[in-house]
Structure formats: structure tokens, C-alpha cells
PDB file of C-alpha atoms in Angstrom:
ATOM      1  CA  UNK A   1     -50.628  16.049   5.071  1.00 35.00           C
ATOM      2  CA  UNK A   2     -48.176  13.325   5.427  1.00 42.00           C
ATOM      3  CA  UNK A   3     -46.288  14.083   2.285  1.00 53.00           C
ATOM      4  CA  UNK A   4     -45.770  17.798   3.052  1.00 61.00           C
ATOM      5  CA  UNK A   5     -42.077  18.684   3.138  1.00 65.00           C
ATOM      6  CA  UNK A   6     -40.635  18.548   6.613  1.00 63.00           C
ATOM      7  CA  UNK A   7     -37.094  19.531   5.565  1.00 71.00           C
ATOM      8  CA  UNK A   8     -35.355  21.214   2.685  1.00 67.00           C
ATOM      9  CA  UNK A   9     -34.888  17.747   1.028  1.00 73.00           C
ATOM     10  CA  UNK A  10     -38.606  17.830   0.178  1.00 67.00           C
ATOM     11  CA  UNK A  11     -38.178  21.459  -1.557  1.00 72.00           C
ATOM     12  CA  UNK A  12     -37.182  21.946  -5.098  1.00 78.00           C
ATOM     13  CA  UNK A  13     -36.823  19.100  -7.571  1.00 90.00           C
ATOM     14  CA  UNK A  14     -34.400  16.572  -5.947  1.00 89.00           C
ATOM     15  CA  UNK A  15     -36.353  13.498  -7.405  1.00 90.00           C
ATOM     16  CA  UNK A  16     -34.906  14.597 -10.708  1.00 93.00           C
ATOM     17  CA  UNK A  17     -31.426  14.139  -9.235  1.00 93.00           C
ATOM     18  CA  UNK A  18     -32.308  10.893  -7.590  1.00 92.00           C
ATOM     19  CA  UNK A  19     -33.465   9.635 -11.050  1.00 95.00           C
ATOM     20  CA  UNK A  20     -29.991  10.264 -12.391  1.00 96.00           C
ATOM     21  CA  UNK A  21     -28.295   8.613  -9.369  1.00 96.00           C
ATOM     22  CA  UNK A  22     -30.207   5.178 -10.007  1.00 97.00           C
ATOM     23  CA  UNK A  23     -26.866   3.534 -11.561  1.00 97.00           C
ATOM     24  CA  UNK A  24     -25.143   4.120  -8.202  1.00 97.00           C
ATOM     25  CA  UNK A  25     -28.079   2.523  -6.242  1.00 97.00           C
ATOM     26  CA  UNK A  26     -27.893  -0.283  -8.661  1.00 97.00           C
ATOM     27  CA  UNK A  27     -24.256  -0.900  -8.076  1.00 97.00           C
ATOM     28  CA  UNK A  28     -24.696  -0.821  -4.270  1.00 97.00           C
ATOM     29  CA  UNK A  29     -27.474  -3.488  -4.475  1.00 98.00           C
ATOM     30  CA  UNK A  30     -25.592  -5.608  -6.862  1.00 97.00           C
ATOM     31  CA  UNK A  31     -22.515  -5.459  -4.678  1.00 97.00           C
ATOM     32  CA  UNK A  32     -24.592  -6.262  -1.587  1.00 98.00           C
ATOM     33  CA  UNK A  33     -25.724  -9.545  -3.543  1.00 97.00           C
ATOM     34  CA  UNK A  34     -29.351  -8.960  -2.610  1.00 97.00           C
ATOM     35  CA  UNK A  35     -31.198 -12.414  -3.016  1.00 95.00           C
ATOM     36  CA  UNK A  36     -34.526 -13.927  -2.563  1.00 95.00           C
ATOM     37  CA  UNK A  37     -35.149 -14.376   1.136  1.00 94.00           C
ATOM     38  CA  UNK A  38     -33.154 -11.350   2.239  1.00 97.00           C
ATOM     39  CA  UNK A  39     -34.276  -8.684   4.793  1.00 97.00           C
ATOM     40  CA  UNK A  40     -33.038  -5.453   3.349  1.00 98.00           C
ATOM     41  CA  UNK A  41     -32.974  -1.920   4.775  1.00 98.00           C
ATOM     42  CA  UNK A  42     -32.341   1.168   2.617  1.00 98.00           C
ATOM     43  CA  UNK A  43     -30.911   3.828   4.995  1.00 97.00           C
ATOM     44  CA  UNK A  44     -32.016   7.308   4.087  1.00 96.00           C
ATOM     45  CA  UNK A  45     -33.878   5.940   1.173  1.00 97.00           C
ATOM     46  CA  UNK A  46     -35.096   9.207  -0.572  1.00 95.00           C
ATOM     47  CA  UNK A  47     -37.281   8.330  -3.459  1.00 95.00           C
ATOM     48  CA  UNK A  48     -36.472   4.630  -2.990  1.00 96.00           C
ATOM     49  CA  UNK A  49     -34.062   3.715  -5.773  1.00 97.00           C
ATOM     50  CA  UNK A  50     -32.161   0.894  -3.881  1.00 97.00           C
ATOM     51  CA  UNK A  51     -35.232  -0.288  -1.894  1.00 97.00           C
ATOM     52  CA  UNK A  52     -37.204  -0.685  -5.138  1.00 97.00           C
ATOM     53  CA  UNK A  53     -34.452  -2.475  -6.832  1.00 97.00           C
ATOM     54  CA  UNK A  54     -33.891  -4.775  -3.792  1.00 97.00           C
ATOM     55  CA  UNK A  55     -37.667  -5.703  -3.808  1.00 96.00           C
ATOM     56  CA  UNK A  56     -37.556  -6.336  -7.576  1.00 95.00           C
ATOM     57  CA  UNK A  57     -34.666  -8.960  -6.816  1.00 95.00           C
ATOM     58  CA  UNK A  58     -37.040 -10.878  -4.482  1.00 94.00           C
ATOM     59  CA  UNK A  59     -35.984  -9.673  -1.085  1.00 95.00           C
ATOM     60  CA  UNK A  60     -38.293 -11.152   1.475  1.00 94.00           C
ATOM     61  CA  UNK A  61     -38.629  -7.923   3.266  1.00 95.00           C
ATOM     62  CA  UNK A  62     -37.547  -4.409   2.375  1.00 97.00           C
ATOM     63  CA  UNK A  63     -37.667  -1.412   4.575  1.00 98.00           C
ATOM     64  CA  UNK A  64     -37.010   2.206   3.391  1.00 98.00           C
ATOM     65  CA  UNK A  65     -36.174   4.617   6.136  1.00 98.00           C
ATOM     66  CA  UNK A  66     -36.017   8.487   5.363  1.00 96.00           C
ATOM     67  CA  UNK A  67     -36.737  11.584   7.501  1.00 92.00           C
ATOM     68  CA  UNK A  68     -38.326  13.442   4.766  1.00 92.00           C
ATOM     69  CA  UNK A  69     -42.088  12.384   4.168  1.00 93.00           C
ATOM     70  CA  UNK A  70     -42.329  14.142   0.890  1.00 92.00           C
ATOM     71  CA  UNK A  71     -39.546  11.846  -0.607  1.00 94.00           C
ATOM     72  CA  UNK A  72     -41.081   8.789   1.022  1.00 95.00           C
ATOM     73  CA  UNK A  73     -44.582   9.778  -0.548  1.00 94.00           C
ATOM     74  CA  UNK A  74     -42.852   9.608  -3.959  1.00 94.00           C
ATOM     75  CA  UNK A  75     -41.079   6.332  -3.256  1.00 95.00           C
ATOM     76  CA  UNK A  76     -44.432   4.868  -2.151  1.00 94.00           C
ATOM     77  CA  UNK A  77     -46.014   6.077  -5.561  1.00 93.00           C
ATOM     78  CA  UNK A  78     -43.066   4.523  -7.525  1.00 93.00           C
ATOM     79  CA  UNK A  79     -43.804   1.166  -5.934  1.00 90.00           C
ATOM     80  CA  UNK A  80     -47.460   1.237  -6.562  1.00 89.00           C
ATOM     81  CA  UNK A  81     -48.671  -1.364  -9.276  1.00 79.00           C
ATOM     82  CA  UNK A  82     -45.249  -3.103  -9.240  1.00 85.00           C
ATOM     83  CA  UNK A  83     -46.380  -6.038  -7.092  1.00 82.00           C
ATOM     84  CA  UNK A  84     -43.679  -5.224  -4.626  1.00 87.00           C
ATOM     85  CA  UNK A  85     -43.945  -5.155  -0.733  1.00 87.00           C
ATOM     86  CA  UNK A  86     -41.866  -2.412   0.739  1.00 95.00           C
ATOM     87  CA  UNK A  87     -42.280  -0.834   4.248  1.00 96.00           C
ATOM     88  CA  UNK A  88     -41.671   2.881   3.993  1.00 97.00           C
ATOM     89  CA  UNK A  89     -40.818   4.422   7.470  1.00 97.00           C
ATOM     90  CA  UNK A  90     -40.366   7.929   8.536  1.00 96.00           C
ATOM     91  CA  UNK A  91     -37.167   7.947  10.730  1.00 96.00           C
ATOM     92  CA  UNK A  92     -33.856   9.481  11.629  1.00 94.00           C
ATOM     93  CA  UNK A  93     -30.611   7.843  10.916  1.00 95.00           C
ATOM     94  CA  UNK A  94     -29.601   8.381  14.713  1.00 95.00           C
ATOM     95  CA  UNK A  95     -32.736   6.539  15.833  1.00 97.00           C
ATOM     96  CA  UNK A  96     -33.875   4.112  13.291  1.00 97.00           C
ATOM     97  CA  UNK A  97     -37.364   2.620  13.740  1.00 98.00           C
ATOM     98  CA  UNK A  98     -36.126  -0.950  12.916  1.00 98.00           C
ATOM     99  CA  UNK A  99     -35.661  -3.603  15.454  1.00 98.00           C
ATOM    100  CA  UNK A 100     -32.380  -4.902  16.688  1.00 97.00           C
ATOM    101  CA  UNK A 101     -30.548  -7.480  14.628  1.00 97.00           C
ATOM    102  CA  UNK A 102     -33.506  -7.697  12.148  1.00 97.00           C
ATOM    103  CA  UNK A 103     -31.955  -7.127   8.772  1.00 98.00           C
ATOM    104  CA  UNK A 104     -29.525  -9.172   6.465  1.00 98.00           C
ATOM    105  CA  UNK A 105     -28.552  -6.396   4.125  1.00 98.00           C
ATOM    106  CA  UNK A 106     -28.129  -2.666   4.695  1.00 98.00           C
ATOM    107  CA  UNK A 107     -27.601  -0.433   1.679  1.00 98.00           C
ATOM    108  CA  UNK A 108     -27.438   3.307   1.587  1.00 98.00           C
ATOM    109  CA  UNK A 109     -27.036   5.357  -1.785  1.00 97.00           C
ATOM    110  CA  UNK A 110     -25.947   8.845  -0.755  1.00 96.00           C
ATOM    111  CA  UNK A 111     -27.916   8.643   2.449  1.00 94.00           C
ATOM    112  CA  UNK A 112     -26.061   7.806   5.685  1.00 95.00           C
ATOM    113  CA  UNK A 113     -23.380  10.256   4.602  1.00 94.00           C
ATOM    114  CA  UNK A 114     -25.940  13.129   5.615  1.00 91.00           C
ATOM    115  CA  UNK A 115     -26.336  11.966   9.132  1.00 92.00           C
ATOM    116  CA  UNK A 116     -25.904  14.761  11.576  1.00 88.00           C
ATOM    117  CA  UNK A 117     -24.242  12.508  14.106  1.00 92.00           C
ATOM    118  CA  UNK A 118     -21.940  10.230  12.080  1.00 93.00           C
ATOM    119  CA  UNK A 119     -20.689   7.837  14.878  1.00 95.00           C
ATOM    120  CA  UNK A 120     -24.434   7.568  16.166  1.00 96.00           C
ATOM    121  CA  UNK A 121     -25.569   6.716  12.514  1.00 96.00           C
ATOM    122  CA  UNK A 122     -22.850   3.818  12.220  1.00 97.00           C
ATOM    123  CA  UNK A 123     -24.010   2.591  15.625  1.00 97.00           C
ATOM    124  CA  UNK A 124     -27.555   2.445  14.670  1.00 98.00           C
ATOM    125  CA  UNK A 125     -26.526   0.730  11.418  1.00 97.00           C
ATOM    126  CA  UNK A 126     -24.704  -2.071  13.518  1.00 97.00           C
ATOM    127  CA  UNK A 127     -27.636  -2.305  15.906  1.00 97.00           C
ATOM    128  CA  UNK A 128     -30.204  -3.335  13.247  1.00 98.00           C
ATOM    129  CA  UNK A 129     -27.783  -5.859  11.527  1.00 98.00           C
ATOM    130  CA  UNK A 130     -28.267  -9.503  12.076  1.00 97.00           C
ATOM    131  CA  UNK A 131     -25.164 -11.561  12.655  1.00 97.00           C
ATOM    132  CA  UNK A 132     -23.179 -11.594   9.426  1.00 96.00           C
ATOM    133  CA  UNK A 133     -25.327  -8.853   7.767  1.00 98.00           C
ATOM    134  CA  UNK A 134     -23.896  -7.453   4.491  1.00 98.00           C
ATOM    135  CA  UNK A 135     -23.465  -3.672   4.242  1.00 98.00           C
ATOM    136  CA  UNK A 136     -22.769  -1.588   1.255  1.00 98.00           C
ATOM    137  CA  UNK A 137     -22.648   2.266   1.364  1.00 98.00           C
ATOM    138  CA  UNK A 138     -22.323   4.813  -1.584  1.00 98.00           C
ATOM    139  CA  UNK A 139     -21.010   8.299  -0.624  1.00 97.00           C
ATOM    140  CA  UNK A 140     -19.532  11.263  -2.416  1.00 97.00           C
ATOM    141  CA  UNK A 141     -15.719  11.312  -2.309  1.00 97.00           C
ATOM    142  CA  UNK A 142     -13.927  14.277  -0.935  1.00 96.00           C
ATOM    143  CA  UNK A 143     -12.999  16.910  -3.382  1.00 94.00           C
ATOM    144  CA  UNK A 144     -15.521  15.520  -6.109  1.00 95.00           C
ATOM    145  CA  UNK A 145     -18.196  17.529  -7.906  1.00 96.00           C
ATOM    146  CA  UNK A 146     -21.093  17.240  -5.335  1.00 95.00           C
ATOM    147  CA  UNK A 147     -18.920  18.158  -2.319  1.00 95.00           C
ATOM    148  CA  UNK A 148     -17.492  20.925  -4.502  1.00 96.00           C
ATOM    149  CA  UNK A 149     -21.014  22.137  -5.308  1.00 96.00           C
ATOM    150  CA  UNK A 150     -21.683  22.344  -1.510  1.00 93.00           C
ATOM    151  CA  UNK A 151     -18.630  24.476  -1.024  1.00 94.00           C
ATOM    152  CA  UNK A 152     -19.611  26.771  -3.974  1.00 96.00           C
ATOM    153  CA  UNK A 153     -23.164  27.589  -2.391  1.00 95.00           C
ATOM    154  CA  UNK A 154     -21.980  27.475   1.191  1.00 93.00           C
ATOM    155  CA  UNK A 155     -21.574  31.380   1.440  1.00 95.00           C
ATOM    156  CA  UNK A 156     -25.083  31.806   0.434  1.00 96.00           C
ATOM    157  CA  UNK A 157     -27.069  29.244   2.403  1.00 91.00           C
ATOM    158  CA  UNK A 158     -27.620  28.169   5.945  1.00 79.00           C
ATOM    159  CA  UNK A 159     -25.028  25.560   7.104  1.00 70.00           C
ATOM    160  CA  UNK A 160     -26.354  22.138   7.828  1.00 62.00           C
ATOM    161  CA  UNK A 161     -26.186  20.633  11.300  1.00 56.00           C
ATOM    162  CA  UNK A 162     -23.160  18.430  10.552  1.00 48.00           C
ATOM    163  CA  UNK A 163     -21.234  18.810  13.888  1.00 47.00           C
ATOM    164  CA  UNK A 164     -18.290  19.913  11.971  1.00 56.00           C
ATOM    165  CA  UNK A 165     -18.014  16.558   9.988  1.00 73.00           C
ATOM    166  CA  UNK A 166     -18.408  16.943   6.116  1.00 84.00           C
ATOM    167  CA  UNK A 167     -20.697  14.235   4.526  1.00 88.00           C
ATOM    168  CA  UNK A 168     -17.872  13.275   2.208  1.00 88.00           C
ATOM    169  CA  UNK A 169     -16.074  11.728   5.215  1.00 91.00           C
ATOM    170  CA  UNK A 170     -18.084   8.650   4.348  1.00 95.00           C
ATOM    171  CA  UNK A 171     -16.332   8.783   0.878  1.00 96.00           C
ATOM    172  CA  UNK A 172     -12.938   8.657   2.301  1.00 96.00           C
ATOM    173  CA  UNK A 173     -11.975   4.898   2.635  1.00 96.00           C
ATOM    174  CA  UNK A 174     -10.032   5.234   5.903  1.00 96.00           C
ATOM    175  CA  UNK A 175     -12.532   7.464   7.502  1.00 96.00           C
ATOM    176  CA  UNK A 176     -15.492   5.354   6.559  1.00 96.00           C
ATOM    177  CA  UNK A 177     -13.690   2.146   7.791  1.00 96.00           C
ATOM    178  CA  UNK A 178     -12.932   4.004  11.025  1.00 96.00           C
ATOM    179  CA  UNK A 179     -16.685   4.870  11.443  1.00 96.00           C
ATOM    180  CA  UNK A 180     -17.877   1.327  10.838  1.00 97.00           C
ATOM    181  CA  UNK A 181     -14.927  -0.423  12.945  1.00 96.00           C
ATOM    182  CA  UNK A 182     -15.851   1.778  15.821  1.00 96.00           C
ATOM    183  CA  UNK A 183     -19.413   0.701  15.669  1.00 96.00           C
ATOM    184  CA  UNK A 184     -18.381  -2.965  15.723  1.00 94.00           C
ATOM    185  CA  UNK A 185     -18.889  -3.583  11.926  1.00 96.00           C
ATOM    186  CA  UNK A 186     -16.230  -5.433  10.023  1.00 95.00           C
ATOM    187  CA  UNK A 187     -15.225  -3.083   7.205  1.00 93.00           C
ATOM    188  CA  UNK A 188     -14.226  -4.584   3.899  1.00 95.00           C
ATOM    189  CA  UNK A 189     -13.196  -3.459   0.410  1.00 96.00           C
ATOM    190  CA  UNK A 190     -13.791   0.127  -0.835  1.00 97.00           C
ATOM    191  CA  UNK A 191     -14.424   0.734  -4.554  1.00 97.00           C
ATOM    192  CA  UNK A 192     -13.908   4.170  -6.145  1.00 97.00           C
ATOM    193  CA  UNK A 193     -16.743   4.735  -8.772  1.00 97.00           C
ATOM    194  CA  UNK A 194     -18.054   7.482 -10.881  1.00 97.00           C
ATOM    195  CA  UNK A 195     -21.315   8.066 -12.669  1.00 96.00           C
ATOM    196  CA  UNK A 196     -21.855  10.803 -15.470  1.00 97.00           C
ATOM    197  CA  UNK A 197     -24.390  13.460 -15.699  1.00 97.00           C
ATOM    198  CA  UNK A 198     -24.790  15.021 -19.281  1.00 96.00           C
ATOM    199  CA  UNK A 199     -26.337  18.119 -20.302  1.00 97.00           C
ATOM    200  CA  UNK A 200     -27.116  20.205 -23.475  1.00 96.00           C
ATOM    201  CA  UNK A 201     -24.819  23.016 -22.334  1.00 95.00           C
ATOM    202  CA  UNK A 202     -23.284  24.727 -19.106  1.00 94.00           C
ATOM    203  CA  UNK A 203     -26.495  26.765 -18.454  1.00 95.00           C
ATOM    204  CA  UNK A 204     -28.522  23.501 -18.468  1.00 97.00           C
ATOM    205  CA  UNK A 205     -26.120  22.006 -15.936  1.00 97.00           C
ATOM    206  CA  UNK A 206     -26.247  25.041 -13.596  1.00 97.00           C
ATOM    207  CA  UNK A 207     -30.059  25.070 -13.753  1.00 97.00           C
ATOM    208  CA  UNK A 208     -30.299  21.340 -12.992  1.00 97.00           C
ATOM    209  CA  UNK A 209     -27.938  21.530 -10.089  1.00 97.00           C
ATOM    210  CA  UNK A 210     -29.763  24.441  -8.445  1.00 96.00           C
ATOM    211  CA  UNK A 211     -33.285  23.316  -9.046  1.00 95.00           C
ATOM    212  CA  UNK A 212     -32.366  19.901  -7.409  1.00 95.00           C
ATOM    213  CA  UNK A 213     -30.814  21.257  -4.408  1.00 93.00           C
ATOM    214  CA  UNK A 214     -33.667  21.814  -1.920  1.00 90.00           C
ATOM    215  CA  UNK A 215     -31.494  23.836   0.524  1.00 90.00           C
ATOM    216  CA  UNK A 216     -30.575  26.336  -2.210  1.00 94.00           C
ATOM    217  CA  UNK A 217     -34.144  26.693  -3.537  1.00 93.00           C
ATOM    218  CA  UNK A 218     -35.337  27.290  -0.090  1.00 92.00           C
ATOM    219  CA  UNK A 219     -33.099  30.180   0.329  1.00 94.00           C
ATOM    220  CA  UNK A 220     -33.980  31.757  -3.167  1.00 95.00           C
ATOM    221  CA  UNK A 221     -36.558  34.278  -1.845  1.00 96.00           C
ATOM    222  CA  UNK A 222     -34.162  35.621   0.730  1.00 96.00           C
ATOM    223  CA  UNK A 223     -31.128  35.929  -1.708  1.00 97.00           C
ATOM    224  CA  UNK A 224     -33.233  37.495  -4.412  1.00 97.00           C
ATOM    225  CA  UNK A 225     -34.385  40.067  -1.809  1.00 98.00           C
ATOM    226  CA  UNK A 226     -30.761  40.776  -0.819  1.00 97.00           C
ATOM    227  CA  UNK A 227     -29.770  40.932  -4.596  1.00 97.00           C
ATOM    228  CA  UNK A 228     -27.363  37.866  -4.113  1.00 97.00           C
ATOM    229  CA  UNK A 229     -29.147  35.188  -6.338  1.00 97.00           C
ATOM    230  CA  UNK A 230     -27.208  35.919  -9.347  1.00 98.00           C
ATOM    231  CA  UNK A 231     -23.914  35.803  -7.295  1.00 98.00           C
ATOM    232  CA  UNK A 232     -25.004  32.187  -6.229  1.00 98.00           C
ATOM    233  CA  UNK A 233     -25.763  31.295 -10.036  1.00 98.00           C
ATOM    234  CA  UNK A 234     -22.320  32.701 -10.828  1.00 98.00           C
ATOM    235  CA  UNK A 235     -20.568  30.694  -8.102  1.00 98.00           C
ATOM    236  CA  UNK A 236     -22.334  27.336  -9.307  1.00 98.00           C
ATOM    237  CA  UNK A 237     -21.381  28.288 -13.053  1.00 97.00           C
ATOM    238  CA  UNK A 238     -17.903  28.612 -12.101  1.00 98.00           C
ATOM    239  CA  UNK A 239     -17.837  25.254 -10.270  1.00 98.00           C
ATOM    240  CA  UNK A 240     -19.493  23.561 -13.270  1.00 97.00           C
ATOM    241  CA  UNK A 241     -16.905  25.255 -15.648  1.00 96.00           C
ATOM    242  CA  UNK A 242     -14.084  24.036 -13.529  1.00 96.00           C
ATOM    243  CA  UNK A 243     -15.358  20.499 -13.146  1.00 96.00           C
ATOM    244  CA  UNK A 244     -17.093  19.718 -16.437  1.00 96.00           C
ATOM    245  CA  UNK A 245     -15.762  18.620 -19.852  1.00 95.00           C
ATOM    246  CA  UNK A 246     -17.425  20.000 -22.953  1.00 91.00           C
ATOM    247  CA  UNK A 247     -17.576  18.421 -26.342  1.00 91.00           C
ATOM    248  CA  UNK A 248     -17.392  20.247 -29.877  1.00 88.00           C
ATOM    249  CA  UNK A 249     -21.223  20.760 -29.830  1.00 89.00           C
ATOM    250  CA  UNK A 250     -21.218  22.319 -26.471  1.00 87.00           C
ATOM    251  CA  UNK A 251     -22.585  19.327 -24.567  1.00 94.00           C
ATOM    252  CA  UNK A 252     -21.469  19.289 -20.870  1.00 95.00           C
ATOM    253  CA  UNK A 253     -20.367  16.127 -18.830  1.00 97.00           C
ATOM    254  CA  UNK A 254     -20.050  16.140 -15.159  1.00 97.00           C
ATOM    255  CA  UNK A 255     -18.246  13.037 -13.518  1.00 97.00           C
ATOM    256  CA  UNK A 256     -19.576  12.504 -10.115  1.00 97.00           C
ATOM    257  CA  UNK A 257     -16.951  10.328  -8.146  1.00 97.00           C
ATOM    258  CA  UNK A 258     -18.126   8.237  -5.371  1.00 97.00           C
ATOM    259  CA  UNK A 259     -17.038   5.459  -3.131  1.00 98.00           C
ATOM    260  CA  UNK A 260     -18.702   2.139  -2.562  1.00 98.00           C
ATOM    261  CA  UNK A 261     -17.769   0.661   1.002  1.00 98.00           C
ATOM    262  CA  UNK A 262     -18.464  -3.021   1.844  1.00 98.00           C
ATOM    263  CA  UNK A 263     -18.674  -4.055   5.419  1.00 97.00           C
ATOM    264  CA  UNK A 264     -20.092  -7.064   7.250  1.00 97.00           C
ATOM    265  CA  UNK A 265     -21.650  -7.303  10.847  1.00 96.00           C
ATOM    266  CA  UNK A 266     -19.782  -9.529  13.155  1.00 90.00           C
ATOM    267  CA  UNK A 267     -20.923 -13.116  13.247  1.00 85.00           C
ATOM    268  CA  UNK A 268     -22.291 -14.673  16.396  1.00 69.00           C
ATOM    269  CA  UNK A 269     -19.688 -15.881  18.762  1.00 45.00           C
TER     270      UNK A 269
END
């Protein structure tokens, strides 16, 4: 079936996390000034947050690209009945199924940062941009809650194919600008932002972070067989305790720091 998971992104309950990340996608779409008539590309669109928002703003054409068919199936279902036209395409960030110089706006909400070949992804972004196209990318910042979660579970799960470059490199202003500049895109302002996840208690926060991390869920049978699953849960709990604030009623808040980077494709000579 087309919506059968092809990667660990389709395992577990990542769509629950994507729902919580909608404010960041909205900020990216707003900062990109998506308007009627624009041709918009949502890179590594996942369940379609930014693509759906761009289409709702009247963009003439919206393309959502992701390499996980199961997430694209959810995105497609979310758009049904909304009178929105969005072209959902399975594709890799290193070889986008998008024509040269064909989009006016590129947005990515925690997507391009997971490219296995970061310079190649930046080059592909530049390739599909029409002259003067607007670019806004949202990425987790180094040392923040989400990169910290990755570090907490790293001893228990298979390492991702990242060629030694962490995803949060895109959340470092200088590194992100260098990636874009090397690809021929004119880097602009960088905006530190944060969104807050709230939970009834610490255990709820731990359960949510684990169940929405497909690469962790996929390893659970092996870790349980090895007797290491409780150790993973303890590592996530320690990370939550170190990162969260707790009110008098025991409710927990995690502030997820991220960076919005603006850029613009070069204009025609």
C-alpha cells in the first residue's frame, strides 16, 4: 500500500507531535509572506502543516514533498474536504521531484534539517527556486530540548545516516547561512523562537516524547528483549527533568527552541 511506512518516521505516533508543532509552521508561512498567486514548496512536509497553511492563504500552487509515504497519506487526508489543491509528492531532499526555477516560496518546518546530505539539500533548494524566491526554514537550535532528546536516546538506537553533521546545524545562524550561501542562496535574517509543550506531569511528557519518536518505537522490541527499555525511559525522564519547568500542580512545560532563517534566491542578472 502507498501509505505503508517506508522509514521510522512512519512508525509510532509522530503526527501527534506534528500537531503540537503547528505554531512554528504558521510562523514560517507568515514570515515567508505567502500570498495568492505564489507557487509554494513545503520541504519534508511530513503531515502537511505548512503546505496546508500556504494553500489556505490562496497560493496558486502548493507542493509538499516528503520521503515517508505514511506521513504524506495523513497530509492528503487532512486536505480532503477543505477545497484546497495540494500536490503531495514522495521524494528525497537530495533529489527533489520539482522542476528547476519553478517555485516562488520555499518553507520547511523541521524538515530540511534532517537531510542526510546537507549541502546537497541546500543545492536542491536553490535549484527549484525561481529568481528572487523567498525561503524560510525552521530548525531546532543546538543544545535545545529536541537535540537533547536525540542525545539522550542515542546510546539505545541505531544512528541516523547524517554523515557526521547534526540536524541542529541548520538551527545555528552561522552554519545555516553558510549552507545557503554555498548553494547560491542569499541568506537573510535569523529569528530565535520557541514553542511550549505542556503536560499533566513528567510521566506524561516522557510518554509523549517516546511514543512520537518513530526511531525509538521501532527499537522497542529489541530493547525490551535486551532488558534495556527501562534504561531508555530513565534517560528520557532525566532529560525531561533537566529541561522542563514544573508548576505547583505538577504540570510540566518544555520550551522547544528553534531558529527561523530567512533567505532569498538570487534575482536574474
